[in-house]
Amino acid sequence: MMDRTCRHLSTTLDKVTVSLSGKVVIKDISLQIACGDLLAIIGPNGAGKTTLLRAILGEIPFEGSIKFEALGERVRRPLIGYVPQQVAIEKGTPTSVEDLLVMAIGASPFSLLWRPMVRRQVMEALDRVQVGYLLKERLCDLSGGELQRVLLAAAITPLPDLLLLDEPVSGVDPQGLALFYELVSELRQKRHLSIIIVTHDLAGIAPHADRMVLMKESILVEGTAEDVLQDEMLIRTFGPKLLNVATLLEAKK
Amino acid sequence: MWWSYDFMQWALMAVLIITPVLALLGTFVIRHHLTFFSDIVGHSSLTGIALGLALGLAQPTPAMIGLALLLAFLVSLLQKWSRSSVDMSLGVLFSLMTSLGVVLLSKGGGFSKFTAYLIGDILTVSPTQLFPMFIVGVCVVIMWVILHNAIVLISLNPLLARSRRIPVFWVEVGLTSMLAVMVTLSVQWIGVLVVNSLLILPAATARPWAKNARQYAAFSVLIGLTSGVIGLIGSFYWGSATGATIALVGSFFFAMSLLLRVVI
């Protein structure tokens, strides 16, 4: 189970439109993500990025279509790994890293007492993102970077067909960020996962993304990271103060 | 001594059945922020009793459970659809159910018949009542185990739960229904006024000491059982209402735990 690659899943969005309480949030989004692709979605706050992920997850109603296909056949309910934007964990919540991973495997945290196999699988999953040392910690006691890596470990256990990362970098220190991107890149290369990452961190993601989409309600620019970063729409959308395109292109190299 | 009385032995059995089950459910109630909901269910029992009387039932229990299940479903819907404050809507529901119950039961000046429901009467438990309660308790524990992962994940992040194919709405309906049944059945033994305490206090006391989900459940059950037994014996010697005495012991444990946390 652990070593299989994705089922060569490709995801096709055709004119996806979402209205929430009568207001159009995203409009006519058409995209294709193949197996092994890393697609970065960028855009200002309120651009509808998270809404798009929610539509892919099947959490909200939408117009248009979202199709998953593997080797020419339609996949009705692909396994989707998801790393949420923020997990509001109240201080003192008695859920440990181990609990989360046991639940990701689909076992009961109580079964650890008589199932050593489960414990081994949990360790493997944590080691994959280099956080084995956090096993016994409570989720609420982790730093932003640690929590994101633990959530990533849970999202890829078992290995999904498609991995969605929603702004997985907010509140994470630069070092943790670099490590996170490396882990994600490595996952893609080793396991040929399709990955969609929503982010504000243009410079960080640019070297890793095959394709980039700039969106604000609908898709404004789509292409390689270089194309998107050089497009003048980027500055118009984010404002000149927010970015230094030269730095971003440097990062890409 | 207290154990030489039959009624105390039956009451002890009743305590050993309901306090651990309520304590276990309490961990969900706190994780899922349902403390207000469970209080509403407890207070709605009064309306349930009135409903049972109006329907001419020999036993009000079916009407009480029916009403509680309806409330459970309503509140789950409310949480799903409401964009404004659920808290306020729950407050309104609480007022409505409580006042309606009291008005219906006190019509014609006969409320005193029902005061037993307010404070509970676990000392009058008969052996024939124990077995059904035991079965319900076992069912609740089984459901608790089945729903555990889903509920912990939903309370972490609903979208994360969705991505793992958890039917969030139905799990919440299951949780509130299970809670509704258990609270309603406990009301006649423990009393409307304090049934919620037996749900909340053990889990609240256990929470800061638990490092993981297993410890949370184990500590909560242990604290629930201990306060149950001490409360029962204490109420015998003080001549006080058993439900409230158990709740008081539970509150004492909570205060101790809080104090210890500050010291350590």
Short mmCIF file of C-alpha atoms in Angstrom, two decimals:
data_model
loop_
_atom_site.label_atom_id
_atom_site.label_comp_id
_atom_site.label_asym_id
_atom_site.label_seq_id
_atom_site.Cartn_x
_atom_site.Cartn_y
_atom_site.Cartn_z
CA MET A 1 0.00 0.00 0.00
CA MET A 2 2.71 2.41 1.00
CA ASP A 3 4.79 2.05 -2.11
CA ARG A 4 2.23 2.23 -4.82
CA THR A 5 2.22 5.32 -6.98
CA CYS A 6 -0.93 7.21 -7.84
CA ARG A 7 -3.30 5.44 -10.19
CA HIS A 8 -2.20 7.78 -12.98
CA LEU A 9 -5.06 9.98 -12.07
CA SER A 10 -5.78 13.02 -14.14
CA THR A 11 -8.19 15.64 -12.99
CA THR A 12 -10.15 17.77 -15.42
CA LEU A 13 -12.12 20.81 -14.40
CA ASP A 14 -14.48 22.13 -17.01
CA LYS A 15 -16.05 25.56 -16.54
CA VAL A 16 -16.41 25.17 -12.81
CA THR A 17 -18.50 27.96 -11.34
CA VAL A 18 -19.40 28.30 -7.68
CA SER A 19 -21.92 30.71 -6.21
CA LEU A 20 -22.24 31.08 -2.47
CA SER A 21 -25.37 32.82 -1.17
CA GLY A 22 -26.10 34.12 -4.65
CA LYS A 23 -22.66 35.62 -5.13
CA VAL A 24 -20.33 34.21 -7.75
CA VAL A 25 -17.09 33.23 -6.04
CA ILE A 26 -15.34 31.42 -8.87
CA LYS A 27 -16.28 31.44 -12.50
CA ASP A 28 -15.55 29.24 -15.51
CA ILE A 29 -12.45 27.59 -14.14
CA SER A 30 -11.08 25.01 -16.58
CA LEU A 31 -7.94 23.14 -15.67
CA GLN A 32 -6.24 19.85 -16.21
CA ILE A 33 -3.85 18.24 -13.79
CA ALA A 34 -2.05 15.09 -14.87
CA CYS A 35 -0.36 12.46 -12.77
CA GLY A 36 2.93 13.83 -11.47
CA ASP A 37 1.99 17.47 -12.03
CA LEU A 38 2.54 20.13 -9.45
CA LEU A 39 0.16 22.97 -10.10
CA ALA A 40 0.46 26.13 -8.06
CA ILE A 41 -2.59 28.35 -7.73
CA ILE A 42 -1.86 31.89 -6.74
CA GLY A 43 -4.06 34.89 -6.29
CA PRO A 44 -4.89 37.61 -3.79
CA ASN A 45 -7.03 37.08 -0.70
CA GLY A 46 -10.63 36.34 -1.54
CA ALA A 47 -9.76 35.22 -5.06
CA GLY A 48 -11.66 31.96 -4.56
CA LYS A 49 -8.65 29.65 -4.24
CA THR A 50 -9.93 27.76 -1.22
CA THR A 51 -13.39 27.62 -2.77
CA LEU A 52 -11.87 25.88 -5.78
CA LEU A 53 -10.30 23.26 -3.53
CA ARG A 54 -13.60 22.79 -1.72
CA ALA A 55 -15.30 22.18 -5.05
CA ILE A 56 -12.67 19.56 -5.97
CA LEU A 57 -13.22 17.92 -2.59
CA GLY A 58 -16.94 17.76 -3.35
CA GLU A 59 -17.73 19.87 -0.33
CA ILE A 60 -19.79 22.52 -2.11
CA PRO A 61 -22.16 22.46 -5.07
CA PHE A 62 -20.84 23.83 -8.36
CA GLU A 63 -21.78 24.20 -11.99
CA GLY A 64 -19.61 22.71 -14.69
CA SER A 65 -17.84 19.45 -14.18
CA ILE A 66 -14.91 17.95 -12.32
CA LYS A 67 -13.80 14.62 -13.74
CA PHE A 68 -11.22 12.20 -12.48
CA GLU A 69 -9.80 9.70 -14.90
CA ALA A 70 -7.22 6.97 -14.59
CA LEU A 71 -5.93 5.07 -17.61
CA GLY A 72 -8.89 6.14 -19.69
CA GLU A 73 -11.45 5.11 -17.09
CA ARG A 74 -13.58 7.37 -14.99
CA VAL A 75 -12.78 7.32 -11.27
CA ARG A 76 -15.83 8.23 -9.25
CA ARG A 77 -14.34 8.86 -5.85
CA PRO A 78 -10.59 9.26 -5.96
CA LEU A 79 -8.60 9.30 -2.77
CA ILE A 80 -7.80 12.95 -2.08
CA GLY A 81 -5.19 13.98 0.45
CA TYR A 82 -5.80 17.40 1.91
CA VAL A 83 -3.70 19.71 4.03
CA PRO A 84 -5.97 22.44 5.35
CA GLN A 85 -5.08 26.10 5.50
CA GLN A 86 -5.39 26.33 9.22
CA VAL A 87 -6.32 23.84 11.84
CA ALA A 88 -7.70 25.62 14.83
CA ILE A 89 -6.61 23.36 17.62
CA GLU A 90 -7.61 24.60 21.01
CA LYS A 91 -4.93 24.60 23.64
CA GLY A 92 -5.00 21.39 25.61
CA THR A 93 -6.86 19.27 23.05
CA PRO A 94 -5.90 15.67 23.85
CA THR A 95 -5.13 14.54 20.32
CA SER A 96 -1.57 13.39 19.73
CA VAL A 97 0.40 13.17 16.50
CA GLU A 98 0.17 9.41 16.90
CA ASP A 99 -3.64 9.61 17.21
CA LEU A 100 -3.91 11.60 13.99
CA LEU A 101 -1.76 9.17 12.03
CA VAL A 102 -3.52 6.13 13.44
CA MET A 103 -6.79 7.68 12.33
CA ALA A 104 -5.30 8.41 8.90
CA ILE A 105 -4.44 4.73 8.56
CA GLY A 106 -8.04 4.02 9.42
CA ALA A 107 -7.43 2.26 12.71
CA SER A 108 -8.70 3.17 16.15
CA PRO A 109 -6.27 4.89 18.54
CA PHE A 110 -7.33 2.24 21.05
CA SER A 111 -6.12 -0.56 18.81
CA LEU A 112 -2.50 0.53 19.31
CA LEU A 113 -2.52 -1.46 22.51
CA TRP A 114 -2.83 -4.77 20.67
CA ARG A 115 -1.73 -3.95 17.11
CA PRO A 116 2.01 -3.34 16.84
CA MET A 117 1.67 -3.24 13.02
CA VAL A 118 -0.29 -0.02 13.26
CA ARG A 119 2.44 1.54 15.36
CA ARG A 120 5.02 0.62 12.73
CA GLN A 121 2.94 2.11 9.93
CA VAL A 122 2.56 5.31 11.92
CA MET A 123 6.32 5.58 12.36
CA GLU A 124 6.88 5.00 8.64
CA ALA A 125 4.40 7.70 7.76
CA LEU A 126 6.02 10.20 10.12
CA ASP A 127 9.53 9.34 8.98
CA ARG A 128 8.52 10.05 5.39
CA VAL A 129 8.24 13.73 6.32
CA GLN A 130 10.98 13.59 8.96
CA VAL A 131 8.84 14.15 12.02
CA GLY A 132 9.19 10.79 13.77
CA TYR A 133 10.38 12.57 16.89
CA LEU A 134 6.97 14.22 17.31
CA LEU A 135 5.10 10.92 17.74
CA LYS A 136 3.92 11.48 21.31
CA GLU A 137 3.37 15.25 21.12
CA ARG A 138 -0.07 16.76 21.21
CA LEU A 139 -1.10 18.53 17.97
CA CYS A 140 -1.87 21.69 19.93
CA ASP A 141 1.72 21.91 21.20
CA LEU A 142 3.39 21.85 17.76
CA SER A 143 4.90 24.84 15.98
CA GLY A 144 3.33 25.96 12.70
CA GLY A 145 5.97 24.18 10.62
CA GLU A 146 5.79 20.96 12.60
CA LEU A 147 2.01 20.90 12.40
CA GLN A 148 2.08 21.37 8.62
CA ARG A 149 4.49 18.48 8.19
CA VAL A 150 2.41 16.25 10.46
CA LEU A 151 -0.71 17.19 8.48
CA LEU A 152 1.19 16.39 5.29
CA ALA A 153 2.14 13.00 6.72
CA ALA A 154 -1.54 12.35 7.48
CA ALA A 155 -2.64 13.56 4.04
CA ILE A 156 -0.36 11.08 2.26
CA THR A 157 -1.36 8.16 4.47
CA PRO A 158 -2.56 6.15 2.66
CA LEU A 159 -1.06 7.53 -0.53
CA PRO A 160 -3.79 9.54 -2.26
CA ASP A 161 -4.49 9.94 -5.98
CA LEU A 162 -4.48 13.69 -5.68
CA LEU A 163 -2.96 15.92 -3.04
CA LEU A 164 -4.44 19.33 -2.24
CA LEU A 165 -2.39 21.76 -0.19
CA ASP A 166 -4.26 24.86 0.90
CA GLU A 167 -1.91 27.70 1.77
CA PRO A 168 0.18 25.25 3.72
CA VAL A 169 2.77 27.84 4.59
CA SER A 170 0.94 30.41 6.68
CA GLY A 171 2.63 30.80 10.03
CA VAL A 172 5.62 28.69 9.09
CA ASP A 173 9.20 29.91 9.47
CA PRO A 174 11.35 30.21 6.27
CA GLN A 175 13.43 27.16 7.11
CA GLY A 176 10.36 25.05 7.73
CA LEU A 177 8.95 26.35 4.49
CA ALA A 178 11.95 25.31 2.42
CA LEU A 179 11.81 21.85 3.98
CA PHE A 180 8.10 21.61 3.29
CA TYR A 181 8.54 22.43 -0.40
CA GLU A 182 11.36 19.91 -0.67
CA LEU A 183 9.22 17.20 0.87
CA VAL A 184 6.37 17.99 -1.49
CA SER A 185 8.70 17.98 -4.50
CA GLU A 186 10.19 14.71 -3.45
CA LEU A 187 6.75 13.16 -3.07
CA ARG A 188 5.87 14.18 -6.54
CA GLN A 189 9.03 12.75 -8.03
CA LYS A 190 9.06 9.51 -6.08
CA ARG A 191 5.35 8.76 -6.13
CA HIS A 192 4.16 10.66 -9.20
CA LEU A 193 1.44 12.33 -7.20
CA SER A 194 -0.73 15.03 -8.72
CA ILE A 195 -0.45 18.00 -6.45
CA ILE A 196 -2.40 21.24 -6.35
CA ILE A 197 -0.96 23.82 -4.03
CA VAL A 198 -2.63 27.10 -3.17
CA THR A 199 -0.16 29.64 -1.92
CA HIS A 200 0.81 33.23 -1.40
CA ASP A 201 4.47 32.38 -1.39
CA LEU A 202 5.27 32.92 -5.04
CA ALA A 203 9.03 32.90 -4.60
CA GLY A 204 9.03 29.70 -2.60
CA ILE A 205 6.85 27.66 -4.89
CA ALA A 206 8.19 28.93 -8.23
CA PRO A 207 11.18 26.55 -8.45
CA HIS A 208 8.96 23.54 -7.74
CA ALA A 209 5.84 24.20 -9.80
CA ASP A 210 5.45 22.86 -13.34
CA ARG A 211 2.53 25.08 -13.95
CA MET A 212 1.10 28.09 -12.28
CA VAL A 213 -2.34 29.62 -12.39
CA LEU A 214 -3.08 33.17 -11.37
CA MET A 215 -6.70 33.49 -10.44
CA LYS A 216 -9.11 36.07 -9.17
CA GLU A 217 -12.62 34.71 -9.49
CA SER A 218 -11.62 33.28 -12.87
CA ILE A 219 -8.26 32.28 -14.32
CA LEU A 220 -6.27 35.36 -15.32
CA VAL A 221 -3.02 33.78 -16.44
CA GLU A 222 -1.98 30.17 -16.86
CA GLY A 223 1.38 28.77 -17.88
CA THR A 224 4.79 27.89 -16.55
CA ALA A 225 5.85 29.61 -13.37
CA GLU A 226 8.06 31.84 -15.48
CA ASP A 227 5.23 32.84 -17.78
CA VAL A 228 2.96 33.73 -14.91
CA LEU A 229 5.59 35.58 -12.93
CA GLN A 230 6.49 37.70 -15.94
CA ASP A 231 2.93 38.51 -16.81
CA GLU A 232 1.90 42.04 -16.11
CA MET A 233 -1.43 40.80 -14.75
CA LEU A 234 0.51 39.59 -11.75
CA ILE A 235 1.52 43.08 -10.76
CA ARG A 236 -1.91 44.40 -11.54
CA THR A 237 -3.47 41.77 -9.30
CA PHE A 238 -1.12 41.88 -6.40
CA GLY A 239 0.08 45.48 -6.68
CA PRO A 240 3.68 46.46 -7.37
CA LYS A 241 4.67 46.77 -3.74
CA LEU A 242 3.95 43.17 -2.95
CA LEU A 243 6.42 41.64 -5.30
CA ASN A 244 9.75 41.90 -6.78
CA VAL A 245 9.48 39.94 -9.99
CA ALA A 246 13.21 39.88 -10.51
CA THR A 247 13.68 38.07 -7.19
CA LEU A 248 11.01 35.60 -8.11
CA LEU A 249 12.61 34.79 -11.42
CA GLU A 250 15.93 34.42 -9.67
CA ALA A 251 14.31 31.93 -7.34
CA LYS A 252 13.01 29.98 -10.30
CA LYS A 253 16.54 29.54 -11.65
CA MET B 1 -23.48 0.57 56.63
CA TRP B 2 -24.66 1.86 53.30
CA TRP B 3 -24.19 -1.33 51.32
CA SER B 4 -26.45 -3.36 53.59
CA TYR B 5 -29.48 -1.70 52.02
CA ASP B 6 -30.91 -3.22 48.84
CA PHE B 7 -31.81 0.15 47.36
CA MET B 8 -28.21 1.29 47.76
CA GLN B 9 -26.92 -1.78 45.99
CA TRP B 10 -29.26 -1.17 43.05
CA ALA B 11 -28.34 2.49 43.04
CA LEU B 12 -24.67 1.56 43.00
CA MET B 13 -25.25 -0.64 39.97
CA ALA B 14 -27.09 2.21 38.27
CA VAL B 15 -24.19 4.57 39.02
CA LEU B 16 -21.68 2.04 37.69
CA ILE B 17 -23.67 1.86 34.45
CA ILE B 18 -24.41 5.49 33.71
CA THR B 19 -21.46 7.48 35.07
CA PRO B 20 -18.79 5.88 32.84
CA VAL B 21 -21.01 6.09 29.77
CA LEU B 22 -21.82 9.74 30.40
CA ALA B 23 -18.14 10.46 31.08
CA LEU B 24 -17.13 8.80 27.80
CA LEU B 25 -19.75 10.79 25.90
CA GLY B 26 -18.50 13.90 27.67
CA THR B 27 -15.19 13.72 25.78
CA PHE B 28 -17.16 14.14 22.54
CA VAL B 29 -19.34 16.87 24.02
CA ILE B 30 -16.26 18.92 24.90
CA ARG B 31 -14.40 18.21 21.67
CA HIS B 32 -17.45 19.14 19.64
CA HIS B 33 -18.66 22.10 21.73
CA LEU B 34 -21.99 20.51 22.54
CA THR B 35 -22.26 21.43 26.21
CA PHE B 36 -25.15 23.77 25.58
CA PHE B 37 -26.90 21.27 23.36
CA SER B 38 -26.76 18.53 25.99
CA ASP B 39 -28.18 20.94 28.56
CA ILE B 40 -31.06 21.74 26.21
CA VAL B 41 -31.80 18.06 25.78
CA GLY B 42 -31.84 17.59 29.55
CA HIS B 43 -34.24 20.48 30.09
CA SER B 44 -36.44 19.43 27.19
CA SER B 45 -37.26 16.26 29.06
CA LEU B 46 -39.87 18.30 30.90
CA THR B 47 -41.62 19.03 27.64
CA GLY B 48 -41.18 15.38 26.72
CA ILE B 49 -42.97 14.31 29.89
CA ALA B 50 -45.82 16.72 29.19
CA LEU B 51 -46.00 15.37 25.65
CA GLY B 52 -46.18 11.83 27.00
CA LEU B 53 -49.03 12.78 29.33
CA ALA B 54 -50.89 14.56 26.57
CA LEU B 55 -50.59 11.49 24.37
CA GLY B 56 -51.94 9.38 27.22
CA LEU B 57 -48.83 7.17 27.44
CA ALA B 58 -48.41 5.02 30.55
CA GLN B 59 -44.68 5.82 30.52
CA PRO B 60 -43.40 9.20 29.33
CA THR B 61 -40.02 7.78 28.23
CA PRO B 62 -40.87 7.13 24.55
CA ALA B 63 -42.21 10.67 24.17
CA MET B 64 -39.12 12.09 25.91
CA ILE B 65 -36.78 10.17 23.63
CA GLY B 66 -38.79 11.04 20.54
CA LEU B 67 -38.63 14.72 21.35
CA ALA B 68 -34.91 14.53 22.18
CA LEU B 69 -34.15 12.84 18.85
CA LEU B 70 -36.12 15.50 17.02
CA LEU B 71 -34.10 18.19 18.79
CA ALA B 72 -30.87 16.37 17.91
CA PHE B 73 -31.77 16.41 14.24
CA LEU B 74 -32.89 20.04 14.36
CA VAL B 75 -29.69 21.19 16.01
CA SER B 76 -27.55 19.27 13.51
CA LEU B 77 -29.44 20.99 10.70
CA LEU B 78 -28.99 24.32 12.44
CA GLN B 79 -25.24 23.78 12.64
CA LYS B 80 -25.11 22.82 9.00
CA TRP B 81 -27.13 25.70 7.60
CA SER B 82 -26.87 28.55 10.02
CA ARG B 83 -24.36 31.21 9.15
CA SER B 84 -25.22 33.41 12.09
CA SER B 85 -24.53 32.53 15.68
CA VAL B 86 -25.64 28.99 16.51
CA ASP B 87 -25.13 29.89 20.15
CA MET B 88 -27.95 32.40 20.09
CA SER B 89 -30.33 30.04 18.33
CA LEU B 90 -29.54 27.40 20.93
CA GLY B 91 -30.28 29.92 23.67
CA VAL B 92 -33.68 30.57 22.15
CA LEU B 93 -34.35 26.85 21.85
CA PHE B 94 -33.32 26.35 25.47
CA SER B 95 -35.74 29.02 26.67
CA LEU B 96 -38.56 27.67 24.56
CA MET B 97 -38.19 24.04 25.61
CA THR B 98 -37.72 24.76 29.30
CA SER B 99 -40.59 27.24 29.63
CA LEU B 100 -42.91 25.11 27.54
CA GLY B 101 -42.20 22.09 29.71
CA VAL B 102 -42.74 23.94 32.97
CA VAL B 103 -45.93 25.62 31.74
CA LEU B 104 -47.44 22.37 30.50
CA LEU B 105 -46.56 20.44 33.64
CA SER B 106 -47.61 23.18 36.08
CA LYS B 107 -50.96 23.85 34.41
CA GLY B 108 -53.58 23.52 37.11
CA GLY B 109 -50.93 23.75 39.84
CA GLY B 110 -49.60 20.21 39.72
CA PHE B 111 -45.89 20.68 39.16
CA SER B 112 -44.85 19.19 42.52
CA LYS B 113 -45.59 15.71 41.11
CA PHE B 114 -42.72 16.20 38.71
CA THR B 115 -40.02 17.59 40.99
CA ALA B 116 -38.52 14.09 41.05
CA TYR B 117 -37.46 14.73 37.46
CA LEU B 118 -35.66 17.89 38.47
CA ILE B 119 -33.39 16.28 41.03
CA GLY B 120 -33.61 12.62 40.01
CA ASP B 121 -34.37 9.56 42.10
CA ILE B 122 -31.63 7.01 41.58
CA LEU B 123 -32.34 5.52 45.01
CA THR B 124 -35.68 4.17 43.74
CA VAL B 125 -34.10 2.30 40.83
CA SER B 126 -35.55 -1.16 40.48
CA PRO B 127 -33.66 -4.18 39.15
CA THR B 128 -35.98 -4.29 36.13
CA GLN B 129 -34.83 -0.82 35.11
CA LEU B 130 -31.16 -1.73 35.31
CA PHE B 131 -31.01 -4.22 32.48
CA PRO B 132 -32.46 -1.98 29.74
CA MET B 133 -30.17 0.81 30.87
CA PHE B 134 -27.21 -1.56 30.71
CA ILE B 135 -28.09 -2.50 27.13
CA VAL B 136 -28.43 1.16 26.14
CA GLY B 137 -25.08 1.87 27.81
CA VAL B 138 -23.36 -0.91 25.87
CA CYS B 139 -24.88 0.35 22.60
CA VAL B 140 -23.69 3.89 23.31
CA VAL B 141 -20.17 2.66 24.04
CA ILE B 142 -20.10 0.67 20.78
CA MET B 143 -21.33 3.70 18.86
CA TRP B 144 -18.75 5.85 20.64
CA VAL B 145 -15.96 3.60 19.40
CA ILE B 146 -17.35 3.55 15.86
CA LEU B 147 -17.78 7.32 15.64
CA HIS B 148 -14.59 8.22 17.50
CA ASN B 149 -12.22 8.89 14.60
CA ALA B 150 -14.81 10.73 12.56
CA ILE B 151 -15.69 13.02 15.43
CA VAL B 152 -12.09 13.80 16.35
CA LEU B 153 -11.29 14.61 12.71
CA ILE B 154 -14.39 16.76 12.22
CA SER B 155 -13.56 18.76 15.32
CA LEU B 156 -10.01 19.26 14.02
CA ASN B 157 -11.14 20.46 10.61
CA PRO B 158 -14.40 19.62 8.80
CA LEU B 159 -12.80 19.86 5.35
CA LEU B 160 -10.05 17.49 6.41
CA ALA B 161 -12.77 15.10 7.54
CA ARG B 162 -14.55 15.48 4.20
CA SER B 163 -11.37 14.70 2.32
CA ARG B 164 -11.27 11.40 4.21
CA ARG B 165 -14.82 10.68 3.01
CA ILE B 166 -16.44 11.16 6.37
CA PRO B 167 -20.14 12.04 6.00
CA VAL B 168 -19.86 15.02 8.34
CA PHE B 169 -23.55 15.79 8.66
CA TRP B 170 -24.62 12.22 9.40
CA VAL B 171 -21.85 11.69 11.89
CA GLU B 172 -23.03 14.80 13.70
CA VAL B 173 -26.61 13.55 13.63
CA GLY B 174 -25.38 10.25 15.08
CA LEU B 175 -23.50 12.03 17.81
CA THR B 176 -26.34 14.33 18.83
CA SER B 177 -28.86 11.46 18.72
CA MET B 178 -26.71 9.24 20.88
CA LEU B 179 -26.28 12.11 23.29
CA ALA B 180 -30.00 12.86 23.27
CA VAL B 181 -30.96 9.29 24.13
CA MET B 182 -28.39 8.89 26.89
CA VAL B 183 -29.12 12.24 28.53
CA THR B 184 -32.88 11.73 28.38
CA LEU B 185 -32.67 8.28 29.95
CA SER B 186 -30.35 9.56 32.67
CA VAL B 187 -32.68 12.41 33.57
CA GLN B 188 -35.06 10.34 35.67
CA TRP B 189 -32.18 8.99 37.77
CA ILE B 190 -29.89 12.01 37.94
CA GLY B 191 -32.27 14.92 37.45
CA VAL B 192 -32.72 17.63 34.83
CA LEU B 193 -30.69 20.10 36.85
CA VAL B 194 -27.41 18.20 37.05
CA VAL B 195 -27.40 15.59 34.31
CA ASN B 196 -25.20 17.82 32.19
CA SER B 197 -22.62 18.03 34.98
CA LEU B 198 -22.11 14.27 34.89
CA LEU B 199 -21.45 14.59 31.18
CA ILE B 200 -19.09 17.56 31.27
CA LEU B 201 -17.16 17.41 34.54
CA PRO B 202 -15.22 14.14 34.13
CA ALA B 203 -14.05 15.03 30.62
CA ALA B 204 -13.23 18.61 31.63
CA THR B 205 -11.19 17.32 34.56
CA ALA B 206 -9.39 14.70 32.46
CA ARG B 207 -8.61 16.96 29.49
CA PRO B 208 -5.55 18.86 30.73
CA TRP B 209 -3.89 15.64 31.94
CA ALA B 210 -4.47 13.56 28.84
CA LYS B 211 -1.69 13.42 26.25
CA ASN B 212 -3.72 11.50 23.69
CA ALA B 213 -7.18 10.25 22.83
CA ARG B 214 -6.79 7.00 24.75
CA GLN B 215 -5.79 8.70 27.99
CA TYR B 216 -8.59 11.23 27.57
CA ALA B 217 -11.22 8.50 27.45
CA ALA B 218 -9.62 6.42 30.21
CA PHE B 219 -9.12 9.32 32.64
CA SER B 220 -12.60 10.65 32.00
CA VAL B 221 -14.25 7.29 32.69
CA LEU B 222 -12.16 6.81 35.81
CA ILE B 223 -13.05 10.25 37.15
CA GLY B 224 -16.72 9.73 36.27
CA LEU B 225 -16.83 6.41 38.11
CA THR B 226 -14.99 7.72 41.16
CA SER B 227 -17.18 10.78 41.57
CA GLY B 228 -20.25 8.61 40.97
CA VAL B 229 -19.41 6.16 43.75
CA ILE B 230 -18.24 8.81 46.22
CA GLY B 231 -21.28 10.97 45.44
CA LEU B 232 -23.67 8.07 45.96
CA ILE B 233 -22.18 7.12 49.34
CA GLY B 234 -21.96 10.76 50.37
CA SER B 235 -25.61 11.36 49.53
CA PHE B 236 -26.57 8.39 51.73
CA TYR B 237 -24.88 9.84 54.79
CA TRP B 238 -25.87 13.44 54.15
CA GLY B 239 -29.41 12.62 53.10
CA SER B 240 -28.90 14.76 49.99
CA ALA B 241 -30.05 14.26 46.40
CA THR B 242 -27.71 11.72 44.79
CA GLY B 243 -27.38 13.29 41.34
CA ALA B 244 -26.42 16.65 42.74
CA THR B 245 -24.00 15.10 45.23
CA ILE B 246 -22.23 13.26 42.42
CA ALA B 247 -22.03 16.51 40.45
CA LEU B 248 -20.64 18.29 43.49
CA VAL B 249 -17.92 15.67 43.95
CA GLY B 250 -17.17 16.02 40.23
CA SER B 251 -16.85 19.77 40.61
CA PHE B 252 -14.50 19.23 43.54
CA PHE B 253 -12.30 16.98 41.39
CA PHE B 254 -12.30 19.61 38.65
CA ALA B 255 -11.24 22.33 41.09
CA MET B 256 -8.48 20.08 42.46
CA SER B 257 -7.26 19.34 38.95
CA LEU B 258 -7.21 23.03 38.12
CA LEU B 259 -5.29 23.81 41.30
CA LEU B 260 -2.78 21.04 40.61
CA ARG B 261 -2.20 22.36 37.10
CA VAL B 262 -1.34 25.74 38.52
CA VAL B 263 1.02 24.27 41.11
CA ILE B 264 2.81 21.86 38.74
#
